[in-house]
Short mmCIF file of C-alpha atoms in Angstrom, two decimals:
data_model
loop_
_atom_site.label_atom_id
_atom_site.label_comp_id
_atom_site.label_asym_id
_atom_site.label_seq_id
_atom_site.Cartn_x
_atom_site.Cartn_y
_atom_site.Cartn_z
CA UNK T 26 0.02 -0.13 -0.25
CA UNK T 27 0.85 3.61 -0.77
CA UNK T 28 -0.33 6.59 0.79
CA UNK T 29 0.67 9.54 -1.24
CA UNK T 30 -1.12 13.24 -0.91
CA UNK T 31 -3.28 14.42 -4.15
CA UNK T 32 -1.52 17.17 -6.26
CA UNK T 33 -2.76 20.70 -6.57
CA UNK T 34 -2.47 20.08 -10.32
CA UNK T 35 -2.99 16.51 -11.79
CA UNK T 36 0.27 15.26 -13.22
CA UNK T 37 2.15 17.60 -11.09
CA UNK T 38 2.83 16.54 -7.87
CA UNK T 39 5.20 16.91 -4.71
CA UNK T 40 6.03 13.24 -4.40
CA UNK T 41 9.54 12.21 -5.44
CA UNK T 42 9.99 9.39 -8.06
CA UNK T 43 9.11 8.73 -11.52
CA UNK T 44 6.70 8.27 -13.26
CA UNK T 45 6.09 6.03 -16.81
CA UNK T 46 4.27 4.25 -19.40
CA UNK T 47 5.19 0.55 -20.68
CA UNK T 48 4.04 0.81 -24.53
CA UNK T 49 3.32 -2.26 -26.59
CA UNK T 50 4.32 -0.51 -29.75
CA UNK T 51 4.19 -3.46 -31.39
CA UNK T 52 1.23 -4.62 -31.02
CA UNK T 53 1.97 -7.73 -29.44
CA UNK T 54 -1.28 -7.55 -27.22
CA UNK T 55 -2.60 -7.75 -24.07
CA UNK T 56 -1.52 -10.96 -22.71
CA UNK T 57 2.14 -10.35 -24.33
CA UNK T 58 2.03 -6.55 -22.16
CA UNK T 59 1.00 -7.72 -18.82
CA UNK T 60 3.93 -10.83 -19.08
CA UNK T 61 6.49 -7.86 -20.13
CA UNK T 62 4.87 -5.63 -17.35
CA UNK T 63 5.35 -8.66 -14.31
CA UNK T 64 8.78 -9.08 -15.80
CA UNK T 65 9.80 -5.71 -15.68
CA UNK T 66 7.92 -5.20 -11.84
CA UNK T 67 9.59 -8.50 -11.39
CA UNK T 68 13.74 -7.19 -11.98
CA UNK T 69 13.19 -3.72 -11.05
CA UNK T 70 12.05 -4.17 -7.69
CA UNK T 71 15.10 -6.53 -7.72
CA UNK T 72 17.51 -4.17 -8.68
CA UNK T 73 19.61 -1.99 -5.71
CA UNK T 74 19.31 1.14 -7.65
CA UNK T 75 15.07 1.08 -7.51
CA UNK T 76 12.36 0.82 -4.85
CA UNK T 77 8.97 1.02 -4.73
CA UNK T 78 8.38 -0.08 -8.06
CA UNK T 79 4.92 -0.59 -8.57
CA UNK T 80 1.81 -0.44 -11.46
CA UNK T 81 -0.54 2.04 -11.22
CA UNK T 82 -3.71 0.27 -11.85
CA UNK T 83 -6.15 -1.74 -11.09
CA UNK T 84 -5.72 -5.35 -11.11
CA UNK T 85 -7.66 -7.63 -13.93
CA UNK T 86 -11.15 -8.17 -12.01
CA UNK T 87 -14.44 -11.04 -12.66
CA UNK T 88 -16.60 -8.94 -15.68
CA UNK T 89 -19.66 -9.96 -16.85
CA UNK T 90 -20.19 -9.27 -20.78
CA UNK T 91 -23.52 -9.12 -22.92
CA UNK T 92 -23.10 -10.49 -26.31
CA UNK T 93 -24.78 -9.07 -28.87
CA UNK T 94 -25.83 -10.92 -31.97
CA UNK T 95 -26.17 -8.17 -34.70
CA UNK T 96 -28.15 -10.60 -37.54
CA UNK T 97 -30.28 -11.99 -34.93
CA UNK T 98 -31.52 -8.23 -33.94
CA UNK T 99 -31.40 -7.08 -37.35
CA UNK T 100 -33.81 -10.49 -38.23
CA UNK T 101 -35.82 -9.47 -35.09
CA UNK T 102 -36.10 -5.44 -36.78
CA UNK T 103 -33.89 -4.31 -33.62
CA UNK T 104 -31.11 -1.47 -33.77
CA UNK T 105 -27.93 -2.00 -32.17
CA UNK T 106 -28.04 1.93 -31.30
CA UNK T 107 -31.61 0.86 -29.43
CA UNK T 108 -29.90 -2.12 -27.71
CA UNK T 109 -27.41 0.19 -26.40
CA UNK T 110 -29.34 2.74 -25.24
CA UNK T 111 -31.85 0.70 -23.40
CA UNK T 112 -28.87 -0.90 -21.69
CA UNK T 113 -27.25 2.27 -20.83
CA UNK T 114 -30.32 3.76 -19.74
CA UNK T 115 -31.23 0.66 -17.54
CA UNK T 116 -27.89 -0.08 -15.61
CA UNK T 117 -25.67 3.08 -15.88
CA UNK T 118 -28.92 5.73 -15.78
CA UNK T 119 -29.71 8.37 -18.27
CA UNK T 120 -29.72 12.10 -18.39
CA UNK T 121 -33.37 13.92 -19.23
CA UNK T 122 -33.94 17.27 -17.96
CA UNK T 123 -34.06 19.62 -15.34
CA UNK T 124 -36.69 20.58 -12.61
CA UNK T 125 -37.40 23.90 -10.40
CA UNK T 126 -38.00 22.44 -7.30
CA UNK T 127 -38.50 25.32 -4.51
CA UNK T 128 -35.93 27.69 -5.87
CA UNK T 129 -33.41 24.81 -6.88
CA UNK T 130 -32.45 23.23 -10.40
CA UNK T 131 -32.68 19.91 -9.97
CA UNK T 132 -31.65 16.95 -12.47
CA UNK T 133 -33.54 14.08 -13.83
CA UNK T 134 -32.53 10.48 -14.30
CA UNK T 135 -33.90 7.62 -15.41
CA UNK T 136 -32.43 3.90 -14.47
CA UNK T 137 -34.09 1.02 -13.56
CA UNK T 138 -35.40 -0.19 -10.33
CA UNK T 139 -32.77 -1.78 -8.08
CA UNK T 140 -35.21 -5.20 -7.98
CA UNK T 141 -34.16 -5.31 -12.21
CA UNK T 142 -30.65 -4.50 -12.51
CA UNK T 143 -28.92 -6.77 -9.91
CA UNK T 144 -28.87 -9.76 -10.94
CA UNK T 145 -27.12 -11.15 -14.42
CA UNK T 146 -30.21 -13.27 -15.31
CA UNK T 147 -32.43 -9.90 -15.19
CA UNK T 148 -30.87 -9.22 -18.82
CA UNK T 149 -33.34 -11.69 -19.94
CA UNK T 150 -36.12 -9.59 -18.39
CA UNK T 151 -35.63 -6.95 -20.66
CA UNK T 152 -37.31 -6.00 -23.72
CA UNK T 153 -36.58 -3.84 -27.02
CA UNK T 154 -38.98 -2.56 -29.56
CA UNK T 155 -39.01 -3.57 -33.18
CA UNK T 156 -39.39 -1.75 -36.71
CA UNK T 157 -43.04 -2.58 -36.18
CA UNK T 158 -43.92 -1.64 -32.49
CA UNK T 159 -43.87 -5.28 -31.27
CA UNK T 160 -41.37 -5.82 -28.09
CA UNK T 161 -38.73 -8.32 -28.38
CA UNK T 162 -37.05 -10.09 -25.37
CA UNK T 163 -33.22 -9.49 -24.80
CA UNK T 164 -32.49 -13.15 -24.65
CA UNK T 165 -33.77 -13.39 -28.10
CA UNK T 166 -30.82 -11.95 -29.72
CA UNK T 167 -27.98 -11.68 -26.63
CA UNK T 168 -25.86 -14.58 -24.85
CA UNK T 169 -24.01 -13.72 -21.65
CA UNK T 170 -21.27 -15.06 -20.20
CA UNK T 171 -18.34 -14.21 -17.82
CA UNK T 172 -14.99 -13.29 -18.13
CA UNK T 173 -11.69 -11.85 -16.73
CA UNK T 174 -10.35 -8.50 -17.86
CA UNK T 175 -8.52 -5.25 -16.64
CA UNK T 176 -11.72 -2.61 -15.70
CA UNK T 177 -9.59 -0.10 -18.08
CA UNK T 178 -7.81 -0.39 -21.50
CA UNK T 179 -4.98 2.25 -20.80
CA UNK T 180 -3.02 3.94 -24.04
CA UNK T 181 -0.50 6.39 -23.85
CA UNK T 182 0.69 7.82 -27.22
CA UNK T 183 -2.02 5.92 -29.31
CA UNK T 184 -0.50 2.22 -28.29
CA UNK T 185 -1.61 -0.23 -25.42
CA UNK T 186 0.22 0.89 -22.27
CA UNK T 187 1.08 0.65 -18.56
CA UNK T 188 1.64 3.12 -16.07
CA UNK T 189 4.60 2.11 -13.89
CA UNK T 190 5.59 4.32 -10.92
CA UNK T 191 8.79 4.24 -8.62
CA UNK T 192 11.28 5.77 -6.52
CA UNK T 193 15.05 5.85 -6.34
CA UNK T 194 16.76 3.62 -3.54
CA UNK T 195 18.54 5.90 -1.19
CA UNK T 196 21.97 7.21 -1.94
CA UNK T 197 20.89 7.10 -6.16
CA UNK T 198 19.65 10.04 -7.80
CA UNK T 199 16.40 9.78 -10.38
CA UNK T 200 18.25 10.41 -13.20
CA UNK T 201 20.26 7.34 -12.26
CA UNK T 202 16.96 5.33 -12.05
CA UNK T 203 15.45 6.40 -14.88
CA UNK T 204 17.95 5.14 -17.20
CA UNK T 205 18.06 1.89 -15.07
CA UNK T 206 14.46 1.37 -16.11
CA UNK T 207 15.30 1.95 -19.46
CA UNK T 208 17.88 -0.93 -19.88
CA UNK T 209 15.32 -3.04 -17.99
CA UNK T 210 12.95 -2.57 -20.56
CA UNK T 211 15.50 -2.38 -23.53
CA UNK T 212 15.89 -5.92 -22.26
CA UNK T 213 12.55 -7.30 -22.91
CA UNK T 214 12.78 -6.54 -26.58
CA UNK T 215 9.93 -7.41 -28.48
CA UNK T 216 8.60 -3.54 -29.28
CA UNK T 217 8.26 -2.90 -25.45
CA UNK T 218 9.48 1.26 -24.89
CA UNK T 219 9.52 3.78 -22.40
CA UNK T 220 7.58 6.67 -22.83
CA UNK T 221 8.07 9.29 -19.59
CA UNK T 222 5.27 11.66 -18.25
CA UNK T 223 4.55 14.05 -15.88
CA UNK T 224 7.69 15.53 -13.96
CA UNK T 225 9.90 12.59 -14.97
CA UNK T 226 9.60 13.71 -18.78
CA UNK T 227 10.44 17.01 -17.46
CA UNK T 228 13.02 16.02 -15.98
CA UNK T 229 14.23 13.92 -19.44
CA UNK T 230 13.57 16.97 -21.21
CA UNK T 231 15.49 19.41 -19.21
CA UNK T 232 18.46 17.24 -18.70
CA UNK T 233 19.05 17.47 -22.85
CA UNK T 234 19.61 21.06 -22.25
CA UNK T 235 21.97 20.79 -19.73
CA UNK T 236 24.91 21.71 -22.09
CA UNK T 237 23.48 24.40 -23.50
CA UNK T 238 22.47 25.90 -20.21
CA UNK T 239 26.23 24.99 -19.29
CA UNK T 240 27.70 27.61 -22.07
CA UNK T 241 25.06 30.33 -21.28
CA UNK T 242 25.72 30.24 -17.29
CA UNK T 243 29.57 30.51 -18.32
CA UNK T 244 28.67 33.18 -20.58
CA UNK T 245 26.41 35.33 -17.80
CA UNK T 246 28.91 34.43 -15.09
CA UNK T 247 32.10 36.12 -17.70
CA UNK T 248 29.85 39.03 -18.20
CA UNK T 249 29.29 39.44 -14.64
CA UNK T 250 32.98 39.56 -13.60
CA UNK T 251 34.19 41.36 -16.51
CA UNK T 252 31.55 43.99 -16.57
CA UNK T 253 33.29 46.00 -13.60
CA UNK T 254 36.30 46.22 -15.17
CA UNK T 255 34.90 47.31 -18.66
CA UNK T 256 33.24 50.11 -16.56
CA UNK T 257 36.52 51.06 -15.06
CA UNK T 258 38.39 51.17 -18.51
CA UNK T 259 35.85 53.27 -20.14
CA UNK T 260 35.54 55.70 -17.32
CA UNK T 261 39.33 55.50 -17.18
CA UNK T 262 39.49 55.83 -20.84
CA UNK T 263 37.25 58.85 -21.16
CA UNK T 264 39.56 60.83 -18.19
CA UNK T 265 42.73 60.22 -20.33
CA UNK T 266 41.34 61.57 -23.59
CA UNK T 267 39.63 64.17 -21.89
CA UNK T 268 42.54 65.42 -19.47
CA UNK T 269 44.67 67.57 -22.11
CA UNK T 270 41.64 69.56 -23.85
CA UNK T 271 39.92 70.02 -20.32
CA UNK T 272 39.53 73.70 -19.81
CA UNK T 273 40.60 75.13 -16.03
CA UNK T 274 37.49 76.96 -15.77
CA UNK T 275 33.72 75.33 -16.34
CA UNK T 276 32.32 76.61 -19.49
#
């Protein structure tokens, strides 16, 4: 368990560590991405320069799937849009409009009553209206099954990815820890790459500008040190030039 305070600006927090995405740029699939993630976490947590490396997502969970047979639904004259609308309204609710109650505007939502959306078999108790106005039961064109999968599919940079967070071990800089993570990902092969995000991305971006910043710093320091000598030389030069022709009395 990791307790972290939420940042004032999403994506820019005050917690130390790195934030990256393991990308499946070769399109190997969900199973290959999960295997690569597990291998990366195992090797990263065994590395002495890294600490607390973990996935920033929920694990796979049981899921109840409703498979709609488009051909059978079309034969009954029921549109796919109508089916999706009924399922969305019955289980998730649908916004209708607003009404004024004692000077306050309150929203109106429509949703199936709780006893009709609590069990998997409740799907067969619902009906859809066909093109002739007749009611067709969902059991006529749908099938249900239990599955096991992720509650959310993450993508980063347009490809499937998994967010991974961690920190550098005591006595190790964040840059060294990030370099080590890139080395571990490179060992995975099969088209898996690293994409830094948040403060880690900004750290990588500023790190590539270090040579230019050092040069600018040297120029600024030289100008700061040379400025007094230049001012003194200019002042004395004017004094030497003006001295021979300076009148004895002001004019």
